[in-house]
Amino acid sequence: MSSPSSAHWLSLVGSIWLQTVNGPNSDFPVYSSQIKELKNISQVQISFLAFASDAGKLLGWFSGVAALYVPLRLVAFVGAGFGLVGYGIQYLFLNSAGLRFWHLFLLTALAGNGICWINTVCYLLCINNFESRGRVAVSLATSYLGLSAKVYTSLAETIMPGSKAKAYLLLNAVVPMIVTVAVTPSLRLLDLKSEMVSTTDDTAFIVMFAITIATGVCAVAGFSGLSSRVSLGVLLVVPVLIPVALRIRKSMNKIREARTRENRTQQLGSDDAAVVIEVMDIETEEEETIVAAEKPQEEVGGLQLLTKPDFWLYYFSYMFSGTLGLVFLNNLGQIAESRGLAHASTLVSLASSFGFFGRLLPSFLDYYSAKSGHSISRTASMASLMAPMAGAFFLLLNPGNAFLYTSTAIIGTCTGAIASVAVSATSELFGNKNFGVNHNIMVSNIPMGSLCFGYFAALLYQREAGARGTAICSGASCYQTTFAIWGATCVVGTLLCVALYVRSRTRSLAGRLPVGFQWLGRLAKFNVWNLSMMYILDAAFLVSSTDALFFPVGQDIDGRLESLTDIVSDPVVHDDEKNMDPQPPSSPKQPAPSRFAVG
């Protein structure tokens, strides 16, 4: 049986491999033009097919419920099975006239729902098996999802260089199932009591970071060529050496400890050995207490989630940023065609590779912030990523191809980073207990946004093409209005995320108030603006002190809260209390309570 440390890392490697192949919908822009020709469908219908993959996420919360009652490996098999059926039937009957548009829509939606099932498995494995470093593990695993398009395009060009649509549909159907079968033994939750953050864990994470960066560089630099594809395949396999090395090291340590224990037992008495065992038990109990104290205080789930204002701010800020970026990536094939680019796969691979680094970026920040004892706000991180994405959409108004490639890289990076950060943001805002259900409810904004933004872009595209009397629109003006509207929408999403950050930050600061002033924390739930909270805290100060306290204009909430905490922890003694006669020494009664009472 694998040792706990190696088993934890083996589950992470399994999640990485699943995430690498769990983006079959990301290669749709490569063969969407061929589907359009083969089935003789319009641009609006193509946008609906792109939406169909996201539509499966509307029922993605079923995977979260299933994960509460059935083993995770079964959940993964269900997801892979949905993809096998959805894409497999399309592959077999693509050239048949009997395969209608609505058949394609339903089959693509089924395959899209399968993606949610596999994602749920990966998220739960990382969060539960790496509780102390759960954010780092989640960011590492989800970063490999950004390589899906690159992996599928490399396999299609190597194995089946002929028909694009048939090749991609076959790979989308078969590859996830093959990988799921291969990683099944690692898909299990482990005992957290055996997990300890040590120097070995730090070394393993550093090695994993190095492997991941090398994989991303290979994906970005090697757009074509057999050697680059082989190198990418080797780098994807290398992470399995980490749990193997930890397993070997664990076995060697056990042998060394057994020999040392035998020597100590011969030299020391059994009483000393018993003392050592008792000390180890006490330390273990202390570690368990620390782990328990780190669990989130508030757990929200189910229909209760829909009553939270934070959820709706989170929902629409993600829709107006991360989902908008996904819609852009889904339309890359048509955008490249309208700009006159011969190979849309190059642009898709570029977006995929930079999306990989975008997803990886939060793991670096989480790792080093955890080592320094600080925690980075997820909502603040998301807001800082949405602003450059809005600028990239406005940059696309320039017709130059250089701006197209630059904007694609920026949008791919920010979209990937937002998707990675959102996983941790869900648990940060609403807890880990119902994470599987909560996150799948939240990502239901993806199909809604995909339908609205994608359909709107298709209508503008067809209107521009109709004005020219052609079925295919050519030129930068085809998407110019769309890019301007998307940029403005992303600005709105940024403002919503800033409001969410202010709410969560204000509530967190108000939660540090003494018992008598906890009602300020409840009030903060309905107050978004720091300015209002400053006035409220001013009033609290005036009530809690006999001397009038006035604050300089612009003093921040942190300073006022710290001062308020000091005042309440050291109650003010009034002048009339100083003049009171002291209690007789012989009196058995308790001292009279202070006139200044809190709460």
Coordinates of C-alpha atoms in Angstrom, one line a residue:
M1 CA 0.0 0.0 0.0
S2 CA 1.3 3.4 -0.8
S3 CA 2.4 5.7 2.0
P4 CA 0.1 8.6 2.7
S5 CA 2.5 11.2 1.3
S6 CA 3.0 9.4 -2.0
A7 CA -0.7 8.5 -2.2
H8 CA -1.6 12.2 -1.9
W9 CA 0.8 13.1 -4.7
L10 CA -0.4 10.2 -6.8
S11 CA -4.0 11.6 -6.6
L12 CA -2.7 15.0 -7.7
V13 CA -0.9 13.4 -10.7
G14 CA -4.1 11.6 -11.6
S15 CA -6.0 14.9 -11.4
I16 CA -3.4 16.6 -13.6
W17 CA -3.7 13.9 -16.3
L18 CA -7.5 14.1 -16.2
Q19 CA -7.5 17.9 -16.4
T20 CA -5.1 17.7 -19.4
V21 CA -7.7 15.8 -21.5
N22 CA -10.8 17.3 -19.9
G23 CA -11.1 20.1 -22.4
P24 CA -12.4 18.4 -25.5
N25 CA -14.7 21.4 -26.2
S26 CA -11.6 23.7 -26.4
D27 CA -10.7 22.3 -29.9
F28 CA -14.2 23.1 -31.3
P29 CA -12.9 26.3 -33.0
V30 CA -10.4 24.3 -35.0
Y31 CA -13.1 22.2 -36.8
S32 CA -16.2 24.4 -36.5
S33 CA -15.8 25.7 -40.0
Q34 CA -15.7 22.2 -41.4
I35 CA -18.8 21.2 -39.4
K36 CA -20.5 24.3 -40.9
E37 CA -19.7 23.2 -44.4
L38 CA -20.6 19.5 -43.9
K39 CA -23.9 20.0 -42.3
N40 CA -24.8 23.2 -44.2
I41 CA -25.6 25.3 -41.1
S42 CA -25.4 29.0 -40.4
Q43 CA -23.1 31.0 -38.1
V44 CA -25.9 31.3 -35.6
Q45 CA -26.3 27.6 -35.5
I46 CA -22.5 27.2 -35.0
S47 CA -22.7 29.6 -32.0
F48 CA -25.5 27.4 -30.6
L49 CA -23.2 24.3 -30.9
A50 CA -20.5 26.2 -29.1
F51 CA -23.2 27.0 -26.4
A52 CA -24.3 23.3 -26.3
S53 CA -21.0 22.2 -24.7
D54 CA -21.5 24.8 -22.0
A55 CA -25.2 24.0 -21.7
G56 CA -24.3 20.7 -20.1
K57 CA -23.0 22.7 -17.1
L58 CA -26.6 23.7 -16.3
L59 CA -27.0 20.2 -14.8
G60 CA -23.4 19.9 -13.6
W61 CA -24.6 20.2 -10.0
F62 CA -25.7 16.5 -10.3
S63 CA -22.1 15.5 -10.2
G64 CA -21.6 17.4 -6.9
V65 CA -24.6 15.5 -5.4
A66 CA -23.3 12.2 -6.7
A67 CA -19.9 12.8 -5.2
L68 CA -21.5 12.9 -1.8
Y69 CA -22.8 9.3 -2.1
V70 CA -20.7 7.3 -4.6
P71 CA -17.0 6.8 -4.9
L72 CA -15.1 9.4 -6.9
R73 CA -13.8 6.9 -9.4
L74 CA -17.4 6.1 -10.4
V75 CA -18.1 9.8 -10.8
A76 CA -15.1 10.1 -13.1
F77 CA -16.3 7.1 -15.2
V78 CA -19.7 8.6 -15.6
G79 CA -18.2 11.8 -16.9
A80 CA -15.9 9.9 -19.3
G81 CA -18.9 7.8 -20.5
F82 CA -20.9 10.9 -21.3
G83 CA -18.1 12.2 -23.5
L84 CA -17.6 8.8 -25.2
V85 CA -21.3 8.7 -26.1
G86 CA -21.6 12.3 -27.0
Y87 CA -18.6 12.6 -29.3
G88 CA -18.6 9.0 -30.4
I89 CA -22.0 9.1 -32.0
Q90 CA -21.1 12.3 -33.8
Y91 CA -17.9 10.7 -35.1
L92 CA -19.8 7.6 -36.4
F93 CA -22.6 9.5 -38.2
L94 CA -21.1 12.9 -39.1
N95 CA -21.4 12.3 -42.8
S96 CA -24.9 10.8 -42.5
A97 CA -27.8 13.0 -43.5
G98 CA -29.8 11.5 -40.6
L99 CA -27.6 13.3 -38.1
R100 CA -29.6 16.6 -37.7
F101 CA -28.6 19.8 -36.1
W102 CA -30.6 19.1 -33.0
H103 CA -28.9 15.7 -32.7
L104 CA -25.5 17.5 -32.7
F105 CA -26.8 19.9 -30.1
L106 CA -28.0 17.3 -27.6
L107 CA -24.9 15.1 -28.0
T108 CA -22.6 18.0 -27.5
A109 CA -24.5 19.0 -24.4
L110 CA -24.2 15.5 -23.0
A111 CA -20.5 15.5 -23.6
G112 CA -20.2 19.0 -22.0
N113 CA -22.0 17.7 -18.9
G114 CA -19.4 14.9 -18.6
I115 CA -16.7 17.6 -18.3
C116 CA -18.4 18.8 -15.0
W117 CA -18.3 15.3 -13.6
I118 CA -14.5 14.9 -14.1
N119 CA -13.9 18.5 -12.9
T120 CA -15.8 17.7 -9.7
V121 CA -13.6 14.7 -9.0
C122 CA -10.4 16.6 -9.6
Y123 CA -11.4 19.6 -7.4
L124 CA -12.5 17.4 -4.5
L125 CA -9.3 15.3 -4.6
C126 CA -7.1 18.4 -4.5
I127 CA -9.1 20.2 -1.8
N128 CA -9.5 17.2 0.6
N129 CA -6.2 15.4 0.0
F130 CA -4.2 18.7 0.3
E131 CA -6.2 20.6 2.8
S132 CA -3.3 22.7 4.1
R133 CA -2.1 23.3 0.5
G134 CA -5.5 22.8 -1.2
R135 CA -5.4 26.1 -3.2
V136 CA -1.9 25.3 -4.6
A137 CA -3.0 21.8 -5.6
V138 CA -6.2 23.0 -7.2
S139 CA -4.3 25.7 -9.2
L140 CA -1.6 23.2 -10.3
A141 CA -4.2 20.6 -11.5
T142 CA -6.5 23.1 -13.2
S143 CA -3.6 24.8 -15.0
Y144 CA -3.2 21.6 -17.1
L145 CA -6.8 22.1 -18.4
G146 CA -5.3 25.0 -20.4
L147 CA -3.2 22.5 -22.4
S148 CA -6.2 20.5 -23.6
A149 CA -6.5 22.3 -27.0
K150 CA -2.8 22.0 -27.5
V151 CA -2.8 18.3 -26.7
Y152 CA -5.7 17.5 -28.9
T153 CA -4.4 19.5 -31.9
S154 CA -1.0 17.8 -31.5
L155 CA -2.6 14.3 -31.5
A156 CA -4.9 15.1 -34.4
E157 CA -2.0 16.4 -36.6
T158 CA 0.1 13.4 -35.7
I159 CA -2.4 10.5 -35.8
M160 CA -5.0 11.7 -38.3
P161 CA -3.8 14.6 -40.4
G162 CA -6.7 14.3 -42.9
S163 CA -10.3 15.2 -41.9
K164 CA -10.2 17.7 -39.1
A165 CA -13.8 17.1 -37.8
K166 CA -13.6 13.3 -37.8
A167 CA -10.2 13.3 -36.1
Y168 CA -11.1 15.7 -33.3
L169 CA -14.4 14.0 -32.6
L170 CA -12.7 10.6 -32.3
L171 CA -10.0 11.9 -30.0
N172 CA -12.6 13.8 -27.9
A173 CA -14.6 10.6 -27.4
V174 CA -11.8 8.1 -26.7
V175 CA -8.9 9.9 -25.0
P176 CA -10.7 11.0 -21.7
M177 CA -12.0 7.4 -21.2
I178 CA -8.5 5.9 -21.7
V179 CA -7.0 8.4 -19.2
T180 CA -9.8 7.8 -16.7
V181 CA -9.1 4.0 -16.8
A182 CA -5.4 4.6 -16.3
V183 CA -5.7 6.9 -13.3
T184 CA -8.6 5.0 -11.5
P185 CA -6.4 3.6 -8.7
S186 CA -5.4 7.1 -7.7
L187 CA -8.9 8.6 -7.5
R188 CA -9.6 8.2 -3.8
L189 CA -9.8 10.4 -0.8
L190 CA -7.1 9.9 1.9
D191 CA -6.9 10.3 5.6
L192 CA -6.0 13.9 6.4
K193 CA -4.7 13.0 9.8
S194 CA -1.6 11.6 8.2
E195 CA -0.9 14.7 6.2
M196 CA 1.9 16.9 7.5
V197 CA 3.4 19.9 5.8
S198 CA 7.2 19.3 5.9
T199 CA 10.3 20.0 4.0
T200 CA 9.6 17.1 1.8
D201 CA 6.3 18.6 0.7
D202 CA 8.0 21.9 -0.1
T203 CA 10.6 20.1 -2.2
A204 CA 7.9 18.2 -4.0
F205 CA 5.9 21.3 -4.8
I206 CA 9.0 23.1 -6.1
V207 CA 9.9 20.2 -8.3
M208 CA 6.2 20.1 -9.5
F209 CA 6.4 23.8 -10.3
A210 CA 9.6 23.3 -12.4
I211 CA 8.0 20.4 -14.3
T212 CA 4.8 22.5 -14.9
I213 CA 6.8 25.5 -16.2
A214 CA 8.8 23.3 -18.5
T215 CA 5.6 21.8 -19.9
G216 CA 4.1 25.2 -20.5
V217 CA 7.3 26.5 -22.2
C218 CA 7.3 23.4 -24.5
A219 CA 3.6 23.9 -25.3
V220 CA 4.2 27.6 -26.2
A221 CA 7.5 27.3 -28.1
G222 CA 6.7 24.1 -30.0
F223 CA 3.7 24.8 -32.2
S224 CA 4.6 22.1 -34.7
G225 CA 7.1 19.3 -35.2
L226 CA 7.3 15.7 -34.0
S227 CA 10.1 16.4 -31.6
S228 CA 8.1 19.1 -29.7
R229 CA 5.1 16.8 -29.5
V230 CA 7.2 13.9 -28.1
S231 CA 8.8 16.3 -25.6
L232 CA 5.4 17.5 -24.5
G233 CA 4.2 13.9 -24.0
V234 CA 7.3 13.1 -21.9
L235 CA 6.8 16.2 -19.7
L236 CA 3.2 15.2 -19.1
V237 CA 4.4 11.8 -17.8
V238 CA 7.3 13.1 -15.6
P239 CA 5.1 14.2 -12.6
V240 CA 4.4 10.5 -11.8
L241 CA 8.1 10.3 -10.6
I242 CA 7.3 12.5 -7.6
P243 CA 5.0 10.0 -5.8
V244 CA 7.4 7.2 -6.8
A245 CA 10.4 9.0 -5.3
L246 CA 8.4 9.8 -2.2
R247 CA 7.4 6.2 -1.9
I248 CA 11.0 5.0 -2.1
R249 CA 12.1 7.6 0.4
K250 CA 9.4 6.6 2.8
S251 CA 10.4 2.9 2.6
M252 CA 14.1 3.8 3.2
N253 CA 13.1 6.0 6.2
K254 CA 11.0 3.1 7.7
I255 CA 14.0 0.8 7.5
R256 CA 16.3 3.4 9.0
E257 CA 13.8 4.2 11.8
A258 CA 13.3 0.5 12.6
R259 CA 17.0 0.0 13.0
T260 CA 17.2 3.1 15.2
R261 CA 14.3 2.0 17.3
E262 CA 15.9 -1.3 17.9
N263 CA 19.1 0.3 19.1
R264 CA 17.2 2.7 21.4
T265 CA 15.1 -0.1 22.8
Q266 CA 18.2 -2.0 23.8
Q267 CA 19.9 1.1 25.3
L268 CA 16.8 2.7 27.0
G269 CA 14.1 1.1 29.1
S270 CA 10.6 0.5 28.1
D271 CA 9.5 3.4 30.3
D272 CA 11.4 5.9 28.1
A273 CA 9.9 4.4 25.0
A274 CA 6.4 4.8 26.5
V275 CA 7.2 8.5 27.2
V276 CA 8.3 9.0 23.6
I277 CA 5.0 7.4 22.4
E278 CA 2.9 9.6 24.7
V279 CA 4.7 12.8 23.5
M280 CA 4.1 11.8 19.9
D281 CA 0.4 11.3 20.7
I282 CA 0.1 14.7 22.3
E283 CA 1.8 16.4 19.3
T284 CA -0.6 14.5 16.9
E285 CA -3.6 15.8 18.9
E286 CA -2.3 19.3 18.7
E287 CA -1.9 19.1 15.0
E288 CA -5.4 17.8 14.6
T289 CA -6.7 20.7 16.7
I290 CA -4.8 23.2 14.4
V291 CA -6.2 21.6 11.3
A292 CA -9.7 21.7 12.7
A293 CA -9.3 25.4 13.6
E294 CA -8.4 26.2 10.0
K295 CA -11.8 25.0 8.6
P296 CA -14.2 27.7 7.4
Q297 CA -16.6 28.9 10.0
E298 CA -19.6 29.4 7.7
E299 CA -20.9 26.7 5.4
V300 CA -23.4 27.6 2.7
G301 CA -25.1 25.2 0.3
G302 CA -28.1 24.3 -1.7
L303 CA -31.0 26.8 -2.1
Q304 CA -29.5 28.9 0.7
L305 CA -26.7 29.9 -1.7
L306 CA -29.2 31.6 -3.9
T307 CA -30.3 34.0 -1.1
K308 CA -26.8 35.4 -0.6
P309 CA -26.0 38.8 -2.3
D310 CA -22.4 37.7 -2.5
F311 CA -23.4 34.8 -4.7
W312 CA -25.1 37.0 -7.3
L313 CA -22.2 39.5 -7.4
Y314 CA -19.9 36.5 -7.8
Y315 CA -22.1 34.9 -10.4
F316 CA -22.4 38.0 -12.7
S317 CA -18.8 39.2 -12.3
Y318 CA -17.7 35.8 -13.5
M319 CA -20.2 35.8 -16.4
F320 CA -19.0 39.2 -17.5
S321 CA -15.3 38.2 -17.5
G322 CA -14.3 34.6 -17.4
T323 CA -17.3 33.4 -19.4
L324 CA -16.9 36.2 -21.8
G325 CA -13.3 35.1 -22.4
L326 CA -14.5 31.5 -23.1
V327 CA -17.0 32.9 -25.6
F328 CA -14.1 34.7 -27.3
L329 CA -12.1 31.5 -27.4
N330 CA -15.0 29.5 -28.8
N331 CA -15.2 32.0 -31.7
L332 CA -11.5 32.1 -32.5
G333 CA -12.0 29.9 -35.6
Q334 CA -14.5 32.4 -37.1
I335 CA -12.4 35.4 -35.9
A336 CA -9.3 34.0 -37.6
E337 CA -11.2 33.3 -40.8
S338 CA -12.6 36.8 -40.9
R339 CA -9.1 38.2 -40.4
G340 CA -7.8 36.1 -43.3
L341 CA -5.6 33.7 -41.2
A342 CA -4.9 30.4 -43.0
H343 CA -4.4 28.3 -39.8
A344 CA -6.9 28.8 -37.0
S345 CA -5.2 26.0 -35.0
T346 CA -2.2 28.3 -34.5
L347 CA -4.3 30.9 -32.8
V348 CA -6.1 28.3 -30.7
S349 CA -2.9 26.7 -29.6
L350 CA -1.6 30.2 -28.6
A351 CA -4.7 30.8 -26.5
S352 CA -4.5 27.4 -24.9
S353 CA -0.8 27.7 -24.0
F354 CA -1.2 31.1 -22.4
G355 CA -4.3 29.9 -20.7
F356 CA -2.1 27.2 -19.1
F357 CA 0.2 29.9 -17.6
G358 CA -2.8 31.9 -16.5
R359 CA -4.1 28.9 -14.6
L360 CA -0.7 28.3 -13.1
L361 CA -0.1 31.8 -11.9
P362 CA -2.5 31.6 -8.8
S363 CA -0.6 28.4 -7.6
F364 CA 2.6 30.4 -7.4
L365 CA 0.9 33.2 -5.4
D366 CA -0.8 30.7 -3.1
Y367 CA 2.3 28.8 -2.4
Y368 CA 4.6 31.7 -1.5
S369 CA 1.8 33.6 0.4
A370 CA 1.2 30.5 2.5
K371 CA 4.9 30.2 3.3
S372 CA 5.0 33.9 4.4
G373 CA 1.9 33.4 6.6
H374 CA -0.4 35.6 4.5
S375 CA -3.4 34.8 2.4
I376 CA -4.4 36.6 -0.9
S377 CA -8.0 37.4 -1.3
R378 CA -9.6 35.4 -4.2
T379 CA -12.0 38.2 -5.1
A380 CA -9.3 40.8 -5.2
S381 CA -7.2 38.5 -7.5
M382 CA -10.2 38.1 -9.8
A383 CA -10.8 41.8 -10.0
S384 CA -7.2 42.5 -10.9
L385 CA -7.4 39.9 -13.7
M386 CA -10.6 41.3 -15.2
A387 CA -9.2 44.8 -15.9
P388 CA -6.5 43.7 -18.4
M389 CA -9.0 41.5 -20.1
A390 CA -11.3 44.5 -20.8
G391 CA -8.3 46.4 -22.2
A392 CA -7.5 43.4 -24.5
F393 CA -11.0 43.5 -26.0
F394 CA -10.6 47.2 -26.8
L395 CA -7.2 46.4 -28.3
L396 CA -8.9 44.1 -30.8
L397 CA -10.5 47.1 -32.4
N398 CA -7.2 47.6 -34.2
P399 CA -7.2 45.5 -37.4
G400 CA -3.5 44.5 -37.2
N401 CA -2.7 40.8 -36.8
A402 CA -0.1 41.6 -34.1
F403 CA -2.9 43.1 -31.9
L404 CA -5.0 40.0 -32.6
Y405 CA -2.2 37.7 -31.3
T406 CA -1.4 39.9 -28.4
S407 CA -5.1 40.2 -27.3
T408 CA -5.6 36.5 -27.7
A409 CA -2.6 35.8 -25.4
I410 CA -3.9 38.3 -22.8
I411 CA -7.5 37.0 -22.8
G412 CA -6.3 33.4 -22.7
T413 CA -4.1 34.1 -19.7
C414 CA -6.7 36.1 -17.8
T415 CA -9.5 33.6 -18.6
G416 CA -7.4 30.7 -17.4
A417 CA -6.4 32.5 -14.2
I418 CA -9.9 33.5 -13.4
A419 CA -11.1 30.0 -13.9
S420 CA -8.4 28.7 -11.5
V421 CA -9.0 31.4 -8.9
A422 CA -12.7 30.8 -9.0
V423 CA -12.4 27.3 -7.6
S424 CA -10.7 28.6 -4.4
A425 CA -13.0 31.6 -4.3
T426 CA -16.1 29.4 -4.1
S427 CA -14.7 27.6 -1.0
E428 CA -13.5 30.9 0.4
L429 CA -16.9 32.5 0.2
F430 CA -19.2 29.6 0.9
G431 CA -17.1 26.9 2.6
N432 CA -15.8 23.4 1.6
K433 CA -18.6 21.2 2.9
N434 CA -20.9 21.7 -0.1
F435 CA -18.2 22.7 -2.6
G436 CA -19.1 20.2 -5.2
V437 CA -22.7 21.5 -5.5
N438 CA -21.9 25.1 -4.9
H439 CA -19.2 25.4 -7.6
N440 CA -21.3 23.6 -10.2
I441 CA -24.2 26.0 -9.5
M442 CA -21.9 28.9 -9.9
V443 CA -20.5 27.7 -13.2
S444 CA -24.0 27.5 -14.6
N445 CA -23.3 31.2 -15.6
I446 CA -21.1 29.8 -18.3
P447 CA -23.9 28.4 -20.5
M448 CA -26.1 31.4 -19.8
G449 CA -23.3 33.8 -20.8
S450 CA -22.2 31.6 -23.7
L451 CA -25.8 31.7 -25.1
C452 CA -26.3 35.5 -24.7
F453 CA -22.8 36.7 -25.8
G454 CA -22.3 34.0 -28.5
Y455 CA -25.7 34.5 -30.0
F456 CA -25.4 38.2 -30.0
A457 CA -21.9 38.0 -31.7
A458 CA -23.4 35.6 -34.4
L459 CA -26.2 38.0 -35.1
L460 CA -23.8 40.9 -35.6
Y461 CA -21.6 38.7 -37.8
Q462 CA -24.5 37.7 -40.1
R463 CA -25.8 41.2 -40.3
E464 CA -22.4 42.4 -41.5
A465 CA -22.2 39.5 -44.0
G466 CA -25.7 40.2 -45.2
A467 CA -24.9 43.8 -45.8
R468 CA -22.1 42.7 -48.1
G469 CA -24.3 40.1 -49.9
T470 CA -22.1 37.2 -48.9
A471 CA -22.5 34.2 -46.5
I472 CA -19.0 34.6 -45.0
C473 CA -17.9 37.9 -43.5
S474 CA -14.3 39.1 -44.2
G475 CA -12.4 41.9 -42.6
A476 CA -11.8 43.4 -39.1
S477 CA -15.2 45.1 -39.1
C478 CA -17.0 41.7 -38.8
Y479 CA -16.4 41.6 -35.0
Q480 CA -15.6 45.3 -34.4
T481 CA -18.9 46.1 -32.7
T482 CA -18.8 42.9 -30.8
F483 CA -15.4 43.6 -29.3
A484 CA -16.4 47.0 -28.2
I485 CA -19.5 45.7 -26.4
W486 CA -17.5 42.8 -24.9
G487 CA -15.0 45.3 -23.6
A488 CA -17.6 47.4 -21.9
T489 CA -19.3 44.3 -20.4
C490 CA -15.9 43.2 -19.0
V491 CA -15.6 46.6 -17.3
V492 CA -18.9 46.1 -15.6
G493 CA -17.8 42.7 -14.5
T494 CA -14.7 44.2 -13.0
L495 CA -16.7 46.7 -11.0
L496 CA -19.0 44.0 -9.7
C497 CA -16.0 42.0 -8.5
V498 CA -14.6 45.1 -6.8
A499 CA -17.9 45.4 -5.0
L500 CA -17.8 41.8 -3.9
Y501 CA -14.2 42.3 -2.6
V502 CA -15.3 45.4 -0.6
R503 CA -18.2 43.4 0.9
S504 CA -16.1 40.4 1.9
R505 CA -13.3 42.6 3.2
T506 CA -15.6 44.9 5.2
R507 CA -17.4 41.9 6.7
S508 CA -14.0 40.3 7.6
L509 CA -12.8 43.4 9.4
A510 CA -16.1 43.8 11.2
G511 CA -15.9 40.2 12.4
R512 CA -12.9 41.2 14.5
L513 CA -15.1 43.6 16.6
P514 CA -15.8 42.7 20.3
V515 CA -19.0 40.9 21.2
G516 CA -20.9 44.0 22.0
F517 CA -20.3 45.4 18.5
Q518 CA -20.9 42.3 16.4
W519 CA -24.0 43.8 15.1
L520 CA -21.7 46.0 12.9
G521 CA -20.6 42.8 11.2
R522 CA -24.2 41.9 10.4
L523 CA -24.8 45.4 9.1
A524 CA -21.7 45.1 6.9
K525 CA -23.5 42.3 5.0
F526 CA -25.9 44.8 3.6
N527 CA -23.3 47.6 3.1
V528 CA -21.0 47.7 0.2
W529 CA -19.1 50.9 0.6
N530 CA -16.3 51.5 3.0
L531 CA -17.4 55.1 3.5
S532 CA -20.6 54.1 5.1
M533 CA -18.8 51.7 7.4
M534 CA -16.4 54.5 8.5
Y535 CA -19.3 56.6 9.7
I536 CA -20.8 53.6 11.5
L537 CA -17.5 53.0 13.3
D538 CA -17.3 56.6 14.2
A539 CA -20.6 56.3 16.0
A540 CA -19.4 53.1 17.7
F541 CA -16.4 54.9 19.1
L542 CA -18.5 57.8 20.5
V543 CA -20.7 55.3 22.3
S544 CA -17.9 53.2 23.7
S545 CA -15.8 56.1 25.2
T546 CA -16.6 58.8 27.7
D547 CA -14.2 61.2 25.9
A548 CA -15.2 62.3 22.5
L549 CA -13.0 60.7 19.8
F550 CA -12.6 62.4 16.5
F551 CA -10.8 61.0 13.6
P552 CA -8.9 62.7 10.8
V553 CA -10.5 62.6 7.4
G554 CA -9.5 59.6 5.4
Q555 CA -8.5 57.3 8.3
D556 CA -9.0 53.7 7.1
I557 CA -11.2 51.0 8.6
D558 CA -8.3 49.0 9.9
G559 CA -7.0 51.8 12.1
R560 CA -10.5 52.5 13.5
L561 CA -11.2 48.8 14.2
E562 CA -7.9 48.4 16.0
S563 CA -8.6 51.4 18.2
L564 CA -12.1 50.3 18.9
T565 CA -10.8 46.8 20.0
D566 CA -8.3 48.4 22.3
I567 CA -11.0 50.6 23.9
V568 CA -13.3 47.7 24.6
S569 CA -10.6 45.4 25.8
D570 CA -9.5 48.1 28.3
P571 CA -12.7 49.6 29.6
V572 CA -12.7 53.3 30.6
V573 CA -13.1 53.9 34.3
H574 CA -15.4 56.9 34.9
D575 CA -14.6 59.7 37.4
D576 CA -17.5 58.8 39.6
E577 CA -16.3 55.2 39.8
K578 CA -12.9 56.4 41.0
N579 CA -14.6 58.2 43.9
M580 CA -16.6 55.2 45.0
D581 CA -15.8 53.7 48.4
P582 CA -13.9 50.5 48.2
Q583 CA -15.5 47.2 49.3
P584 CA -14.8 46.2 52.9
P585 CA -12.1 43.6 53.0
S586 CA -14.3 41.2 55.0
S587 CA -17.2 41.4 52.6
P588 CA -17.8 38.0 50.9
K589 CA -19.7 39.7 48.0
Q590 CA -18.3 39.9 44.6
P591 CA -17.0 43.3 43.3
A592 CA -19.6 45.5 41.8
P593 CA -19.7 45.4 38.0
S594 CA -18.3 48.3 36.1
R595 CA -20.9 50.9 34.8
F596 CA -19.3 50.6 31.4
A597 CA -20.6 47.3 30.0
V598 CA -20.2 46.0 26.5
G599 CA -23.1 44.1 25.0

